[in-house]
mmCIF file of C-alpha atoms and ligand atoms in Angstrom:
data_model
loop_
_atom_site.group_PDB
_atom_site.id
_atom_site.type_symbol
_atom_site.label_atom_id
_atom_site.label_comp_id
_atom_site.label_asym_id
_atom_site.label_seq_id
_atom_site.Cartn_x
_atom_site.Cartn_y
_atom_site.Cartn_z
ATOM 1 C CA UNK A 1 4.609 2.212 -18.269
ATOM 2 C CA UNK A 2 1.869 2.524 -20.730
ATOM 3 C CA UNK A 3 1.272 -1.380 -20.566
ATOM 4 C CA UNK A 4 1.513 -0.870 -16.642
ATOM 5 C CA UNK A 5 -1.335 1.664 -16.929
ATOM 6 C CA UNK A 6 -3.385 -0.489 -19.271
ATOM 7 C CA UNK A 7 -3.306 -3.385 -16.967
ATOM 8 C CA UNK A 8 -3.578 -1.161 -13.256
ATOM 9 C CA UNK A 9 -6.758 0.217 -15.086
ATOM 10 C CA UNK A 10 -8.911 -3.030 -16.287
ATOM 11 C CA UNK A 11 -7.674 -4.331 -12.248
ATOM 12 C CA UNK A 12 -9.212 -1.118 -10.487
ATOM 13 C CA UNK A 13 -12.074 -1.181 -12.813
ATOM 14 C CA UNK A 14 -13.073 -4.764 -11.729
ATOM 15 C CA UNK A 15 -12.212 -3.723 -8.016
ATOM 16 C CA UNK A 16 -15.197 -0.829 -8.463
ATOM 17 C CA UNK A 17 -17.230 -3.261 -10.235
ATOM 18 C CA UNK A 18 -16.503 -5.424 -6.889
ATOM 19 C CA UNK A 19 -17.542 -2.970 -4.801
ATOM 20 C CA UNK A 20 -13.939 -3.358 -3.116
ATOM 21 C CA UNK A 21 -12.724 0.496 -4.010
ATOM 22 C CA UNK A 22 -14.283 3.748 -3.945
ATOM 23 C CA UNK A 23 -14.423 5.562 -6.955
ATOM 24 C CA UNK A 24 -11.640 7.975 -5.574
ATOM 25 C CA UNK A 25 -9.979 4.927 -3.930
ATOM 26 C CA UNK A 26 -10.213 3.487 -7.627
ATOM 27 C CA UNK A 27 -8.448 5.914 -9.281
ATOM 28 C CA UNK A 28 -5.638 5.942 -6.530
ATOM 29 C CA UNK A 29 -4.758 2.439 -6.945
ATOM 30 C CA UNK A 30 -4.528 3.094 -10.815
ATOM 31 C CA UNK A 31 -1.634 5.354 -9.928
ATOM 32 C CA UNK A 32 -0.236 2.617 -7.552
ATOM 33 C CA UNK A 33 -0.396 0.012 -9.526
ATOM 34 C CA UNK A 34 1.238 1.794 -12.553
ATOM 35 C CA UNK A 35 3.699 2.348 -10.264
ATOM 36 C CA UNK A 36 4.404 -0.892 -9.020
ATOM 37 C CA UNK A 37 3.843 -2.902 -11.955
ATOM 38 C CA UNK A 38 6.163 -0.355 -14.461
ATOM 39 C CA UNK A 39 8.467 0.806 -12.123
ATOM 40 C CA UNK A 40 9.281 -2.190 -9.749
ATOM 41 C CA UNK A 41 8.247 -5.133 -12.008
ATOM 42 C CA UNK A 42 5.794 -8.174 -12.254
ATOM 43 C CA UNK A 43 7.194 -10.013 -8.655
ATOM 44 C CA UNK A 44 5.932 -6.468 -6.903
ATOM 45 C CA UNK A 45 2.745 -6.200 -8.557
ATOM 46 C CA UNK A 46 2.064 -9.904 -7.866
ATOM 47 C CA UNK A 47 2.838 -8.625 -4.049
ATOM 48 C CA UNK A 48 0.529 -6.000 -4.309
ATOM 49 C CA UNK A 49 -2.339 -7.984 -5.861
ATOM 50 C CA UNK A 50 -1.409 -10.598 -3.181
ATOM 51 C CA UNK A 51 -2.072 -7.996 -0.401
ATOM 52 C CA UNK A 52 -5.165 -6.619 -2.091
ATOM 53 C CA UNK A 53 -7.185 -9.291 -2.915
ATOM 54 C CA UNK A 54 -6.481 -11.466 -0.114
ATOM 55 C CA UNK A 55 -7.713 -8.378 1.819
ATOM 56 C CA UNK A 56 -10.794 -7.762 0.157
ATOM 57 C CA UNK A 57 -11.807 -11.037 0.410
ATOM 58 C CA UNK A 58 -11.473 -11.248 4.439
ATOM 59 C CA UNK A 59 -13.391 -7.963 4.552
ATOM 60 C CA UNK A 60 -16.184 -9.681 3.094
ATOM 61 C CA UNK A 61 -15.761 -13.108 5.106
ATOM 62 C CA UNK A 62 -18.549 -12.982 7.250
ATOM 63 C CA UNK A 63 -18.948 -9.445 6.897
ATOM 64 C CA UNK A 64 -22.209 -9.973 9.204
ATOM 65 C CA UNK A 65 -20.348 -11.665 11.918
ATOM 66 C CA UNK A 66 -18.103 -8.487 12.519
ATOM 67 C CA UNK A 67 -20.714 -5.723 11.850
ATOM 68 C CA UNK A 68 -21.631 -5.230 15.287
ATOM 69 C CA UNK A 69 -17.371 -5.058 16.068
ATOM 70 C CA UNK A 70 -17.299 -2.756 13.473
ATOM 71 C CA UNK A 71 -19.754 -0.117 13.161
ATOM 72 C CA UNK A 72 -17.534 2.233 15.581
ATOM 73 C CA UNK A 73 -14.721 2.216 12.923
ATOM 74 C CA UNK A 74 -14.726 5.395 10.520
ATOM 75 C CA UNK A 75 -14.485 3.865 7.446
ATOM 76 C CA UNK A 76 -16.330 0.709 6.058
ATOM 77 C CA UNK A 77 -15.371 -2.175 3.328
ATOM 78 C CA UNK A 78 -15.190 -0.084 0.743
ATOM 79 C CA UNK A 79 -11.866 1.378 0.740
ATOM 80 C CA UNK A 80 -11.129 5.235 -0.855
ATOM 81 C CA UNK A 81 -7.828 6.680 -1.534
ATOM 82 C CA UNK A 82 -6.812 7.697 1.767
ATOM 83 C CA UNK A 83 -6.929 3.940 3.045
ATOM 84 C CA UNK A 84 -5.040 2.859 -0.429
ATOM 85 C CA UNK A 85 -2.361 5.624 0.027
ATOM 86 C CA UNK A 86 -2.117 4.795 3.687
ATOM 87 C CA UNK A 87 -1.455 1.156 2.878
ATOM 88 C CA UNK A 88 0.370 1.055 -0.650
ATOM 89 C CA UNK A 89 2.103 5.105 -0.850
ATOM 90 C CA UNK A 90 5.270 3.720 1.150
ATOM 91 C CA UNK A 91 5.771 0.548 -1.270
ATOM 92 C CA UNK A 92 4.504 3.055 -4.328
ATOM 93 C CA UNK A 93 7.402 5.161 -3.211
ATOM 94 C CA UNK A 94 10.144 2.225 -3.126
ATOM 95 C CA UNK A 95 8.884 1.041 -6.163
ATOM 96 C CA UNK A 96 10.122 3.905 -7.688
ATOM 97 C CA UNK A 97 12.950 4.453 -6.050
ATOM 98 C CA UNK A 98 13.819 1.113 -7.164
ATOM 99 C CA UNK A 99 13.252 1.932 -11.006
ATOM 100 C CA UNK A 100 15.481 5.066 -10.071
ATOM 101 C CA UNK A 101 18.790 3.372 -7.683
ATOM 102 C CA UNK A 102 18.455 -0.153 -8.783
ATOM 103 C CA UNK A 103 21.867 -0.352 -6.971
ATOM 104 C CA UNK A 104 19.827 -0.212 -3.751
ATOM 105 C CA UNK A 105 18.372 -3.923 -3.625
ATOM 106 C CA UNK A 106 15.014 -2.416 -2.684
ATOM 107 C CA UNK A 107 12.329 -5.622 -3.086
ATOM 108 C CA UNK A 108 12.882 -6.703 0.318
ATOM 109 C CA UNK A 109 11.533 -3.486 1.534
ATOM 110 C CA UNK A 110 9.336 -3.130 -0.536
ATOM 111 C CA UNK A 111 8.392 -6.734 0.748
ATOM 112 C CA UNK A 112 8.494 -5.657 4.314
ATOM 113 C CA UNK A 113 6.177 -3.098 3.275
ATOM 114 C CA UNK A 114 3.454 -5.243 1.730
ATOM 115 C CA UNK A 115 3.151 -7.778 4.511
ATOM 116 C CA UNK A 116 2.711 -4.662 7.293
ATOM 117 C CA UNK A 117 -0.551 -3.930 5.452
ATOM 118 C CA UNK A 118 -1.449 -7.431 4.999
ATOM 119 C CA UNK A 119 -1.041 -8.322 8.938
ATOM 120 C CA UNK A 120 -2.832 -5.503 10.140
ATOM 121 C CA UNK A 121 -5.732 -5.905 7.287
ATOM 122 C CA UNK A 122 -5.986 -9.743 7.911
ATOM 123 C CA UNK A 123 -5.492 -9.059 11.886
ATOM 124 C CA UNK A 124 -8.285 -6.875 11.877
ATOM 125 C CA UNK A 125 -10.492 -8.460 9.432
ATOM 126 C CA UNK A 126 -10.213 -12.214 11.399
ATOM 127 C CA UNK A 127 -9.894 -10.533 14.906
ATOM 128 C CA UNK A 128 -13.400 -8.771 15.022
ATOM 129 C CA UNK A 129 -14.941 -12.180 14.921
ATOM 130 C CA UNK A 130 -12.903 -13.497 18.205
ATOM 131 C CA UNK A 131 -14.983 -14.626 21.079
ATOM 132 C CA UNK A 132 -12.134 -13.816 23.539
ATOM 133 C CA UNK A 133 -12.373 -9.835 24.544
ATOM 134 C CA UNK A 134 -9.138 -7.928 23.515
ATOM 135 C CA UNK A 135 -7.146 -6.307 25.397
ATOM 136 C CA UNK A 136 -5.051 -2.875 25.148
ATOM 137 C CA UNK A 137 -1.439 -3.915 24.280
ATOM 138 C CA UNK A 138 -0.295 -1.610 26.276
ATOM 139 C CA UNK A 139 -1.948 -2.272 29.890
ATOM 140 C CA UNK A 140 -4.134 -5.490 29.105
ATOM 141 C CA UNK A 141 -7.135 -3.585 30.251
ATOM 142 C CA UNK A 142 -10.012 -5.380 28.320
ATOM 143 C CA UNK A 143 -11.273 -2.799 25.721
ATOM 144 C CA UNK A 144 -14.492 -3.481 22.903
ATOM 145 C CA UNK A 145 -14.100 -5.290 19.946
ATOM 146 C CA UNK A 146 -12.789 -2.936 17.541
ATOM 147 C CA UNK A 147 -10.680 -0.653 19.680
ATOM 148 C CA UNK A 148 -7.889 0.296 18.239
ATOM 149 C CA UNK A 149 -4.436 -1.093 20.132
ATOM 150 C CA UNK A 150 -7.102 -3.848 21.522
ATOM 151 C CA UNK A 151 -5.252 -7.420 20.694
ATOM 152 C CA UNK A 152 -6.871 -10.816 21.015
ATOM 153 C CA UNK A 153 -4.933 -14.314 19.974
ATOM 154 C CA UNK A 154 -7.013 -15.076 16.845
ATOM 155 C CA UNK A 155 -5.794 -11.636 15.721
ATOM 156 C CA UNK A 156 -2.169 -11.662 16.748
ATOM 157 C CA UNK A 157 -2.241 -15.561 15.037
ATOM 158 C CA UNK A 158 -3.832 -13.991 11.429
ATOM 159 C CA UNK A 159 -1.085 -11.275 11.557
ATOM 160 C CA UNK A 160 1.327 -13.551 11.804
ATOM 161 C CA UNK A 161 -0.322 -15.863 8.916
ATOM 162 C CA UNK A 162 0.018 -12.491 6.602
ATOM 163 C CA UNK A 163 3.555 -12.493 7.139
ATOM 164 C CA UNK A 164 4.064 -15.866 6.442
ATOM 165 C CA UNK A 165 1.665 -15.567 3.006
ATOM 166 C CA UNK A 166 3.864 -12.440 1.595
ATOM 167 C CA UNK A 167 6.979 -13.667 3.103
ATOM 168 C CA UNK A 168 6.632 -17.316 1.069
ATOM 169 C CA UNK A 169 5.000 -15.485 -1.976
ATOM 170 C CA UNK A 170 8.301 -13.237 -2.016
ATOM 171 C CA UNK A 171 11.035 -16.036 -1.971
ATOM 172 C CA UNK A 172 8.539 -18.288 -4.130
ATOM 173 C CA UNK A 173 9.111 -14.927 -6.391
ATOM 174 C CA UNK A 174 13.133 -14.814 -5.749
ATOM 175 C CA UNK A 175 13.381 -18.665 -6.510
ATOM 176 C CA UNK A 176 12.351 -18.297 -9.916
ATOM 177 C CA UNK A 177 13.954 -15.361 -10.682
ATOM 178 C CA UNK A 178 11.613 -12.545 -10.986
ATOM 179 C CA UNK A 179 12.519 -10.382 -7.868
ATOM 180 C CA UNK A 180 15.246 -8.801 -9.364
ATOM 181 C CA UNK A 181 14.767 -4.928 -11.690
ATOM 182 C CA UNK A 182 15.865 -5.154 -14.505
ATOM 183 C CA UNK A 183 15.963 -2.519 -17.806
ATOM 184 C CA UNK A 184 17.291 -4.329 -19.882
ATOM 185 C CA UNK A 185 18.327 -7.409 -21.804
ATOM 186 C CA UNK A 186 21.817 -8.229 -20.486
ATOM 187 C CA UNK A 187 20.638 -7.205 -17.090
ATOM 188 C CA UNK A 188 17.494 -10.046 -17.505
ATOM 189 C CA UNK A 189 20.382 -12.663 -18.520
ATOM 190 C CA UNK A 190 22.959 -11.674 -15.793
ATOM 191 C CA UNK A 191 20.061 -11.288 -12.956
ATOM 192 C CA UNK A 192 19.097 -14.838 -14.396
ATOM 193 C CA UNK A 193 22.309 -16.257 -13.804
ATOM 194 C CA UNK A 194 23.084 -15.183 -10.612
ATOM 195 C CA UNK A 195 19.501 -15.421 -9.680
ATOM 196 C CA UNK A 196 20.447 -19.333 -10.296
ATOM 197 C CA UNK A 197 23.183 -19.462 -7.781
ATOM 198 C CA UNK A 198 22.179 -17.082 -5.166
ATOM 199 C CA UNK A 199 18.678 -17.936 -5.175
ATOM 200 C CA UNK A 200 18.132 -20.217 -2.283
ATOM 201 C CA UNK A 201 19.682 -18.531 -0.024
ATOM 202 C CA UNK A 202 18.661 -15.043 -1.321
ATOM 203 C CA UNK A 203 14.331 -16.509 -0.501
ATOM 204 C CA UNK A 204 15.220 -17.578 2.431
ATOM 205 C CA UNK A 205 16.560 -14.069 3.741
ATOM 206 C CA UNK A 206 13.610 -12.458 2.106
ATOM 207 C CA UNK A 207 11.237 -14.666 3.977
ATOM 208 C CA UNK A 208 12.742 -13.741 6.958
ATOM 209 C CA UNK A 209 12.922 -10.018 6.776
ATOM 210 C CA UNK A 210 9.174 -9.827 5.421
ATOM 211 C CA UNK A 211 8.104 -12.086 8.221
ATOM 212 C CA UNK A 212 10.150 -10.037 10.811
ATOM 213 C CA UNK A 213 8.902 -6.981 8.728
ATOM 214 C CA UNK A 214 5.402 -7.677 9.048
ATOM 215 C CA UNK A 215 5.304 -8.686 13.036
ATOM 216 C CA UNK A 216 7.189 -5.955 14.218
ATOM 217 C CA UNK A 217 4.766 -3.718 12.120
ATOM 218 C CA UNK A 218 1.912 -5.519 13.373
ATOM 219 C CA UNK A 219 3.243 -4.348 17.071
ATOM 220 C CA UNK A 220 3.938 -1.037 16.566
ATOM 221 C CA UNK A 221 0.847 -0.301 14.440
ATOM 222 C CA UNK A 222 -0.968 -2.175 17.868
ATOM 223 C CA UNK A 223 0.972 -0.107 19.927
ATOM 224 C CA UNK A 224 0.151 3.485 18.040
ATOM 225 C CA UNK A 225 -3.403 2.985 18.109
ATOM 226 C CA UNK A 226 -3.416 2.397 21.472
ATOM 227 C CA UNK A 227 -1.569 5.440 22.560
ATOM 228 C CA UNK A 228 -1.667 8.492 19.671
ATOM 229 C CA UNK A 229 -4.120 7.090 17.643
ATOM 230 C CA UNK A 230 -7.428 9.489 18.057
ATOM 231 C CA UNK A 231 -9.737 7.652 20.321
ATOM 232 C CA UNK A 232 -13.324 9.236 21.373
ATOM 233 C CA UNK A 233 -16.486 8.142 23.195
ATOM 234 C CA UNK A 234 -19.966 9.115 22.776
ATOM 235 C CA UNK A 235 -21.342 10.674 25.753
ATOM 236 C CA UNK A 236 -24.772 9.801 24.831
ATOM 237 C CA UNK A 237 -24.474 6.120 24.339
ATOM 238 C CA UNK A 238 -21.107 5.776 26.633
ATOM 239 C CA UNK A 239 -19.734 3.494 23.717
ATOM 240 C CA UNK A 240 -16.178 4.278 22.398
ATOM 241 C CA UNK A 241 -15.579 4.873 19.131
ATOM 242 C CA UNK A 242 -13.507 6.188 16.105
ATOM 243 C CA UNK A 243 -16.251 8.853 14.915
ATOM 244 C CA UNK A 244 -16.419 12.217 15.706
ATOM 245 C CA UNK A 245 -20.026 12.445 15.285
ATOM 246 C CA UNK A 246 -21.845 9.490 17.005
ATOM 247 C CA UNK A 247 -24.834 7.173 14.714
ATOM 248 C CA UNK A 248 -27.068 8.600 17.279
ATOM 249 C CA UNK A 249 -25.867 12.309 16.481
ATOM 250 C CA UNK A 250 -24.142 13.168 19.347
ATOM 251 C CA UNK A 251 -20.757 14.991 19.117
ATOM 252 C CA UNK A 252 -18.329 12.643 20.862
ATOM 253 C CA UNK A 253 -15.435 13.634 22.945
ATOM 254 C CA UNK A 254 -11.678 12.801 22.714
ATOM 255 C CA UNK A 255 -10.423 10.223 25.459
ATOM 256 C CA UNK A 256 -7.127 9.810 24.245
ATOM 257 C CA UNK A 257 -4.280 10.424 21.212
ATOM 258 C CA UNK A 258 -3.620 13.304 19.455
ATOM 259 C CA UNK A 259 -6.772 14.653 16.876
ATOM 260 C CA UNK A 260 -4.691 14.971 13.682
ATOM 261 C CA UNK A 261 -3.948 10.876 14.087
ATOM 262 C CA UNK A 262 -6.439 8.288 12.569
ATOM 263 C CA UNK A 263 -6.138 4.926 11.652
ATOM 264 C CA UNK A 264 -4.865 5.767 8.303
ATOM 265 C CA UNK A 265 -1.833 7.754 9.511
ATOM 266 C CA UNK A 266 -1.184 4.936 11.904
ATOM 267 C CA UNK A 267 -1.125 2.266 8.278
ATOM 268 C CA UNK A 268 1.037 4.302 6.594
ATOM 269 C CA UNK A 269 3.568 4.782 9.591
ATOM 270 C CA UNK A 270 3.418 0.965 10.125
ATOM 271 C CA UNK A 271 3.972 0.542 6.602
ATOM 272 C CA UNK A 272 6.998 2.732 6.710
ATOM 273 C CA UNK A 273 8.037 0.547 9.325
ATOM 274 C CA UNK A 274 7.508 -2.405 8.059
ATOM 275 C CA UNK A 275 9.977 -1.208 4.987
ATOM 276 C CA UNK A 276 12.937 -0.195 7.062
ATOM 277 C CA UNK A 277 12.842 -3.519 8.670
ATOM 278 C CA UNK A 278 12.612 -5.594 6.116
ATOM 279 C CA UNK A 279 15.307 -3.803 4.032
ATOM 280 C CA UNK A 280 17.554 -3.995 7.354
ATOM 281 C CA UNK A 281 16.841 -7.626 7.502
ATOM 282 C CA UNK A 282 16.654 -8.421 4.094
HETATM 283 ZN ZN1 ZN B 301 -24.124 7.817 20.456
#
């Protein structure tokens, strides 16, 4: 754990050098990563890094392409501790259930988990710079770019290319061996051995379930944000948007979903989604 700390510490340090994290959203991922990296093991913080830096890098491809798409959303590239918690609590939290009930075969969850936040992130990131308008997923009115729920093809096709990234960088993971927890050193050789046997068949599965884990998360984060996900408009401008008080100042009024729900609470449900069906899958 204390090598786990070391190592979370010098990574969030260079993220805040990077300008990727927050301060606050610094010092959250130190607490995720300890708890990934000590309590799951090196395959999930491999996952984790996969997710993050792959992320941070897409928010910064062409970041001048999608600023105009994305000056209604609350929160910009930077991201705090809300948006790290909303995206890695649910695989913090099966990381250490895993250290706690290794009997549960959790990594495929905790799989399914990863690749929900890396299709929405990479959805979002490469969808803002479609040229075809999206459209609400639930009544294919055309919305802004940006809207939450709003779906084009390029976005649905980079959600989809998430999946695939975790879901091969999991049974690359499984293949040789490192997916398993283990505490201790007749645990390493058995998990080894059968690792050995079983292992083929064993990445395969967890490709699937994190693939299936992260499209079906993909969906049903699309399909919360376009029904209880907070949406409001400003009246001044008559531009939608995710802020409750407009650029311009104005106070902007609530056209649809339910106040206490932002896009945050809609990550970490999709997340938690993401989890259950992987581990059914998987
Ligand atoms: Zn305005």
């Amino acid at each position: 754990m204390i090598l786990a700390l070391v190592i979370a510490a010098a990574i969030s340090a260079a993220a805040f050098r990077a300008r990727a994290l927050s301060i606050d959203g610094a010092l959250a991922a130190v607490v995720v990563g300890t708890i990934v990296l000590g309590m799951g093991g090196a395959a999930w913080a491999i996952l984790l890094l996969a997710f993050f830096i792959s992320s941070s890098a897409l928010t910064r491809w062409r970041a001048a392409a999608k600023a105009a798409a994305g000056e209604e959303v609350l929160k910009g590239g930077r991201r705090d501790a809300v948006q790290v918690l909303a995206n890695g609590g649910v695989a913090t939290a099966i990381a250490a259930l895993a250290a706690l009930r290794p009997d549960l075969a959790l990594f495929p969850a905790f799989a399914g988990a990863i690749a929900a936040a890396t299709a929405d992130t990479w959805a979002t990131e490469v969808g803002l710079l479609s040229r075809a308008t999206p459209r609400l997923i639930t009544t294919g009115r055309r919305v802004p770019a940006g809207t939450s729920g709003g779906v084009t093809p390029l976005g649905t096709a980079a959600a989809l290319a998430g999946g695939l990234f975790i879901g091969t960088l999991a049974a690359a993971l499984v293949l040789v061996g490192w997916a398993g927890s283990s505490h201790s050193v007749g645990d390493v050789v058995s998990a080894a051995s059968a690792a050995s046997r079983a292992a083929p068949v064993a990445a395969a599965r967890i490709a699937l379930a994190t693939l299936a884990a992260a499209l079906l998360a993909a969906l049903f984060d699309s399909l919360l944000g376009a029904t209880v996900q907070a949406a409001y408009r400003c009246p001044r401008c008559d531009r939608p948007t995710e802020r409750r008080v407009h650029r311009c100042g104005a106070r902007t009024a609530r056209t649809r979903g339910l106040a206490w729900i932002d896009n945050d609470a809609v990550n970490l449900a999709a997340t938690a989604a993401g989890a259950a069906v992987g581990w059914w899958v998987g």
